[in-house]
CSV table of C-alpha atoms in Angstrom, one decimal:
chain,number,residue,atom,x,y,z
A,509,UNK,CA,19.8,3.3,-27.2
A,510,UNK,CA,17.5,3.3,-23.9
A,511,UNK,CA,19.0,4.9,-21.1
A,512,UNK,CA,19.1,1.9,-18.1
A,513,UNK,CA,18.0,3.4,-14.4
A,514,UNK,CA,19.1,1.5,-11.4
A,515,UNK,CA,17.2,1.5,-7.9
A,516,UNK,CA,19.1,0.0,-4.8
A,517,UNK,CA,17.5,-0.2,-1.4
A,518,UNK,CA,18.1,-2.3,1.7
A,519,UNK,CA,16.2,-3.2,4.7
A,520,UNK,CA,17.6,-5.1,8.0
A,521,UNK,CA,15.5,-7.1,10.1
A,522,UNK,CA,15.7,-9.8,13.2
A,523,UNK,CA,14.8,-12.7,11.2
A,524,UNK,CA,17.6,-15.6,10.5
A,525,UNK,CA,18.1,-15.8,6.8
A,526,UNK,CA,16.2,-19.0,6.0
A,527,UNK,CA,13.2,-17.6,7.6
A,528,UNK,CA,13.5,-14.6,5.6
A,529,UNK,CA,14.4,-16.1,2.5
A,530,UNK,CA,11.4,-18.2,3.2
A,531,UNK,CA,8.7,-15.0,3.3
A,532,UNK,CA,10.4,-13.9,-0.3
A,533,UNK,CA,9.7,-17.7,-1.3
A,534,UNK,CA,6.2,-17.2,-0.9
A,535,UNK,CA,4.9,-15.3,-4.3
A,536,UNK,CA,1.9,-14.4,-2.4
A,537,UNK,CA,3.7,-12.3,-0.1
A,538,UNK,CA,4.4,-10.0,-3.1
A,539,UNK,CA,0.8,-8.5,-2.7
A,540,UNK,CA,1.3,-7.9,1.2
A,541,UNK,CA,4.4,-5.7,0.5
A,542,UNK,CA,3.0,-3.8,-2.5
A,543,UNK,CA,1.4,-0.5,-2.1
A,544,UNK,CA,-2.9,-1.4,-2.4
A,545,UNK,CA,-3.5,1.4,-4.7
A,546,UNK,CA,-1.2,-0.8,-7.8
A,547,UNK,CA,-4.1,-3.6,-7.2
A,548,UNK,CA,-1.5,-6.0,-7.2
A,549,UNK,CA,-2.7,-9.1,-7.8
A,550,UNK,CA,-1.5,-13.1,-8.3
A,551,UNK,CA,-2.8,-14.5,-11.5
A,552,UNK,CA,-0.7,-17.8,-12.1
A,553,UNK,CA,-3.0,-20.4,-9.8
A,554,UNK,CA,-1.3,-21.1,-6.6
A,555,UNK,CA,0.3,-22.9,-4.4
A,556,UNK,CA,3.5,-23.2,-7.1
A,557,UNK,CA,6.9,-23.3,-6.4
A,558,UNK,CA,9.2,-20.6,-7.0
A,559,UNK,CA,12.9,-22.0,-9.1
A,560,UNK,CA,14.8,-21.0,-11.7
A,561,UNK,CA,13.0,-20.8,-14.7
A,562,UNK,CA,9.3,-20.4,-13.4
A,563,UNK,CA,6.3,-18.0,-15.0
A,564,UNK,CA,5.2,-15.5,-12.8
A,565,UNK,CA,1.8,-13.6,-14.2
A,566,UNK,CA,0.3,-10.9,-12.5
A,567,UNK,CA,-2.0,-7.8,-12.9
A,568,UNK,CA,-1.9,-4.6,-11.1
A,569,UNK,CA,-2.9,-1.0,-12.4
A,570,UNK,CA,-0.3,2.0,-13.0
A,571,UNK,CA,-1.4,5.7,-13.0
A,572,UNK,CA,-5.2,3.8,-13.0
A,573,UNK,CA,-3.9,1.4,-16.0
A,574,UNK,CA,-4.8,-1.8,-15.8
A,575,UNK,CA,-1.2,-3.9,-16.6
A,576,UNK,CA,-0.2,-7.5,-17.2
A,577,UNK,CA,2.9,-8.4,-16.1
A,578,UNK,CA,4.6,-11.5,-16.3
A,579,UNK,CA,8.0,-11.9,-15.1
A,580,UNK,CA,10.3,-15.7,-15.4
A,581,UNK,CA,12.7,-15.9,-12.0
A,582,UNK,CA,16.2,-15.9,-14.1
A,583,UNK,CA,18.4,-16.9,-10.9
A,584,UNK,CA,17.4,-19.0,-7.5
A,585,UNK,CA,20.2,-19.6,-5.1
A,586,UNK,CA,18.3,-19.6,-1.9
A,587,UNK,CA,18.6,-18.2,1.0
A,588,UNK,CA,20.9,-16.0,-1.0
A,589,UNK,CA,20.1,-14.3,-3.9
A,590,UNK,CA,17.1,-14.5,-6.4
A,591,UNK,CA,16.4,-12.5,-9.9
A,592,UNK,CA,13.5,-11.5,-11.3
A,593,UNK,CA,12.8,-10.4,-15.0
A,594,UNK,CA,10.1,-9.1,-16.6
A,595,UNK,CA,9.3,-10.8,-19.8
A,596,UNK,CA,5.9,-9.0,-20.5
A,597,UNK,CA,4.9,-5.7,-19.3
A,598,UNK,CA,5.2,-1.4,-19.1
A,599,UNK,CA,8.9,-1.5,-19.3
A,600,UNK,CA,11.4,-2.4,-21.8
A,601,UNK,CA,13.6,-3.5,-19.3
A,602,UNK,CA,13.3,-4.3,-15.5
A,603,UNK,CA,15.4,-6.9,-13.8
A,604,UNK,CA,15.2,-7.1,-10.4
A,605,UNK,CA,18.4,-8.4,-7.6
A,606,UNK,CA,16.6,-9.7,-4.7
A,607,UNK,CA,19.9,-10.7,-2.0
A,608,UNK,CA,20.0,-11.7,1.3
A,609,UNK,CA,23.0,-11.5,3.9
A,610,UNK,CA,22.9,-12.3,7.5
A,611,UNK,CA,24.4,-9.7,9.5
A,612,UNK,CA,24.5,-11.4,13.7
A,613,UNK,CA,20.9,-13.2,13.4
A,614,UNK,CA,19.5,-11.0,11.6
A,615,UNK,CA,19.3,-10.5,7.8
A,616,UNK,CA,20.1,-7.4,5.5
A,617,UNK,CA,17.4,-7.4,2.1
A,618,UNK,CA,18.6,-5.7,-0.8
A,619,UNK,CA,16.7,-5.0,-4.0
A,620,UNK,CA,18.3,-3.8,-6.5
A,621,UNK,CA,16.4,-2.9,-9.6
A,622,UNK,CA,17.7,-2.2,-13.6
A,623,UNK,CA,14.8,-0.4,-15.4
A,624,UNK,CA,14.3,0.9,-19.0
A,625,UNK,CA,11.1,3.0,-19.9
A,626,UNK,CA,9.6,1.9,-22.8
A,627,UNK,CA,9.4,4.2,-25.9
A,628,UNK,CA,13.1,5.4,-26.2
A,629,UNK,CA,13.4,8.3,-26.5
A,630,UNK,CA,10.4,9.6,-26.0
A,631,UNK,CA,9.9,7.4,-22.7
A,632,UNK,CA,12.4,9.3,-21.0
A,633,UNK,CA,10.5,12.5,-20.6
A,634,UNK,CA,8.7,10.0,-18.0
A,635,UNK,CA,11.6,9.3,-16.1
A,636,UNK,CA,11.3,11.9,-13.0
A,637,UNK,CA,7.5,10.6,-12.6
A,638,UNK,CA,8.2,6.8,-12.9
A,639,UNK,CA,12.1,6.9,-10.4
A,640,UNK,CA,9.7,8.5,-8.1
A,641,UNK,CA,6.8,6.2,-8.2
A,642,UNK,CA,9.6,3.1,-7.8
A,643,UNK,CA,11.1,4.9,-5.1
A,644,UNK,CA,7.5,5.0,-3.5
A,645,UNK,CA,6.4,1.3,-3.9
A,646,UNK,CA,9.9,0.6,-2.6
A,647,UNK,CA,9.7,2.6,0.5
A,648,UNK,CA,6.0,0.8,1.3
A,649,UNK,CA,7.8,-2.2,0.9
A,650,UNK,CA,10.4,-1.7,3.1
A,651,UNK,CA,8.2,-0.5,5.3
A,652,UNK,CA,5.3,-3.6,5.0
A,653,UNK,CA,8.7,-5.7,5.5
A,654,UNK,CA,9.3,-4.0,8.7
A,655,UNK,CA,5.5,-4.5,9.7
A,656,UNK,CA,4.8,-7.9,8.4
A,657,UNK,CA,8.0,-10.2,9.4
A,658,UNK,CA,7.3,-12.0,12.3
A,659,UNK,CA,10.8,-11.4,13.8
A,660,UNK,CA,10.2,-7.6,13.3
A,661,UNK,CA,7.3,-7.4,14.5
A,662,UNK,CA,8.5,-9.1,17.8
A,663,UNK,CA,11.6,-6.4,17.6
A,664,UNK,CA,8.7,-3.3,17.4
A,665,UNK,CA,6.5,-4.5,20.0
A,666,UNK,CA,9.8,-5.1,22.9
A,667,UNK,CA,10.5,-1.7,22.0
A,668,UNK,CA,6.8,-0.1,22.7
């Protein structure tokens, strides 16, 4: 049986839930806070709205592999909590935990992310090069957060 891998990570920043529920609302925001070398890109036409239920297809290239990924949002409870599953694409499992919780005005993002490499068991001898590329596209997002959200941005530039 595949071996599951979780990645959890959190970012806080001066924004009031809504409004940052609202930027995660957006799928195009996806290719702002993904790391340009994936060539993350949208291919489901836009605008669409995001709900329970909806397709999500996208392209991107991994280790210079071009992917297609497609992934159906499995939970929407805005401005709270939103899942997204990949139904097509490199892994056997990924299921990601998007939740937001407002801390004073401001609002904590956690991702949390249940993964199984493809190819048990010979996917596993992957495993230390993919938890490390996952931990890298998740600390460029964090950081992209930081840079792009309006309120953070605000927060940087006071502090300059």
């Amino acid at each position: 049986m595949a071996k599951t891998h979780r990645l959890k990570t959190s970012v806080t920043i001066a924004l009031d839930i809504d409004e940052a529920f609202s930027f995660f609302a957006d799928a195009s925001n996806l290719e702002i806070i993904t790391p340009p070398e994936l060539s993350f890109r949208i291919v489901t036409p836009q605008p669409f709205t995001i709900k329970e239920g909806t397709e999500i297809d996208y392209r991107l290239r991994l280790y210079g592999l071009p992917i297609a990924w497609r992934a159906r949002i499995t939970n929407w409870n805005p401005p709270y909590r939103f899942v997204d599953e990949q139904i097509q694409g490199p892994y056997k499992l990924w299921v990601h935990i998007h939740r937001f919780y407002e801390q004073n005005g401001n609002t904590k993002i956690v991702d949390e992310v249940w993964y199984q490499l493809p190819l048990w068991p010979l996917g596993e001898i992957a495993y230390p090069l993919v938890a490390a590329q996952v931990k890298r596209i998740f600390r460029f997002r964090k950081q992209s957060i930081r840079k792009t959200l309006p309120g953070e941005r605000e927060q940087l530039n006071n502090s300059t």
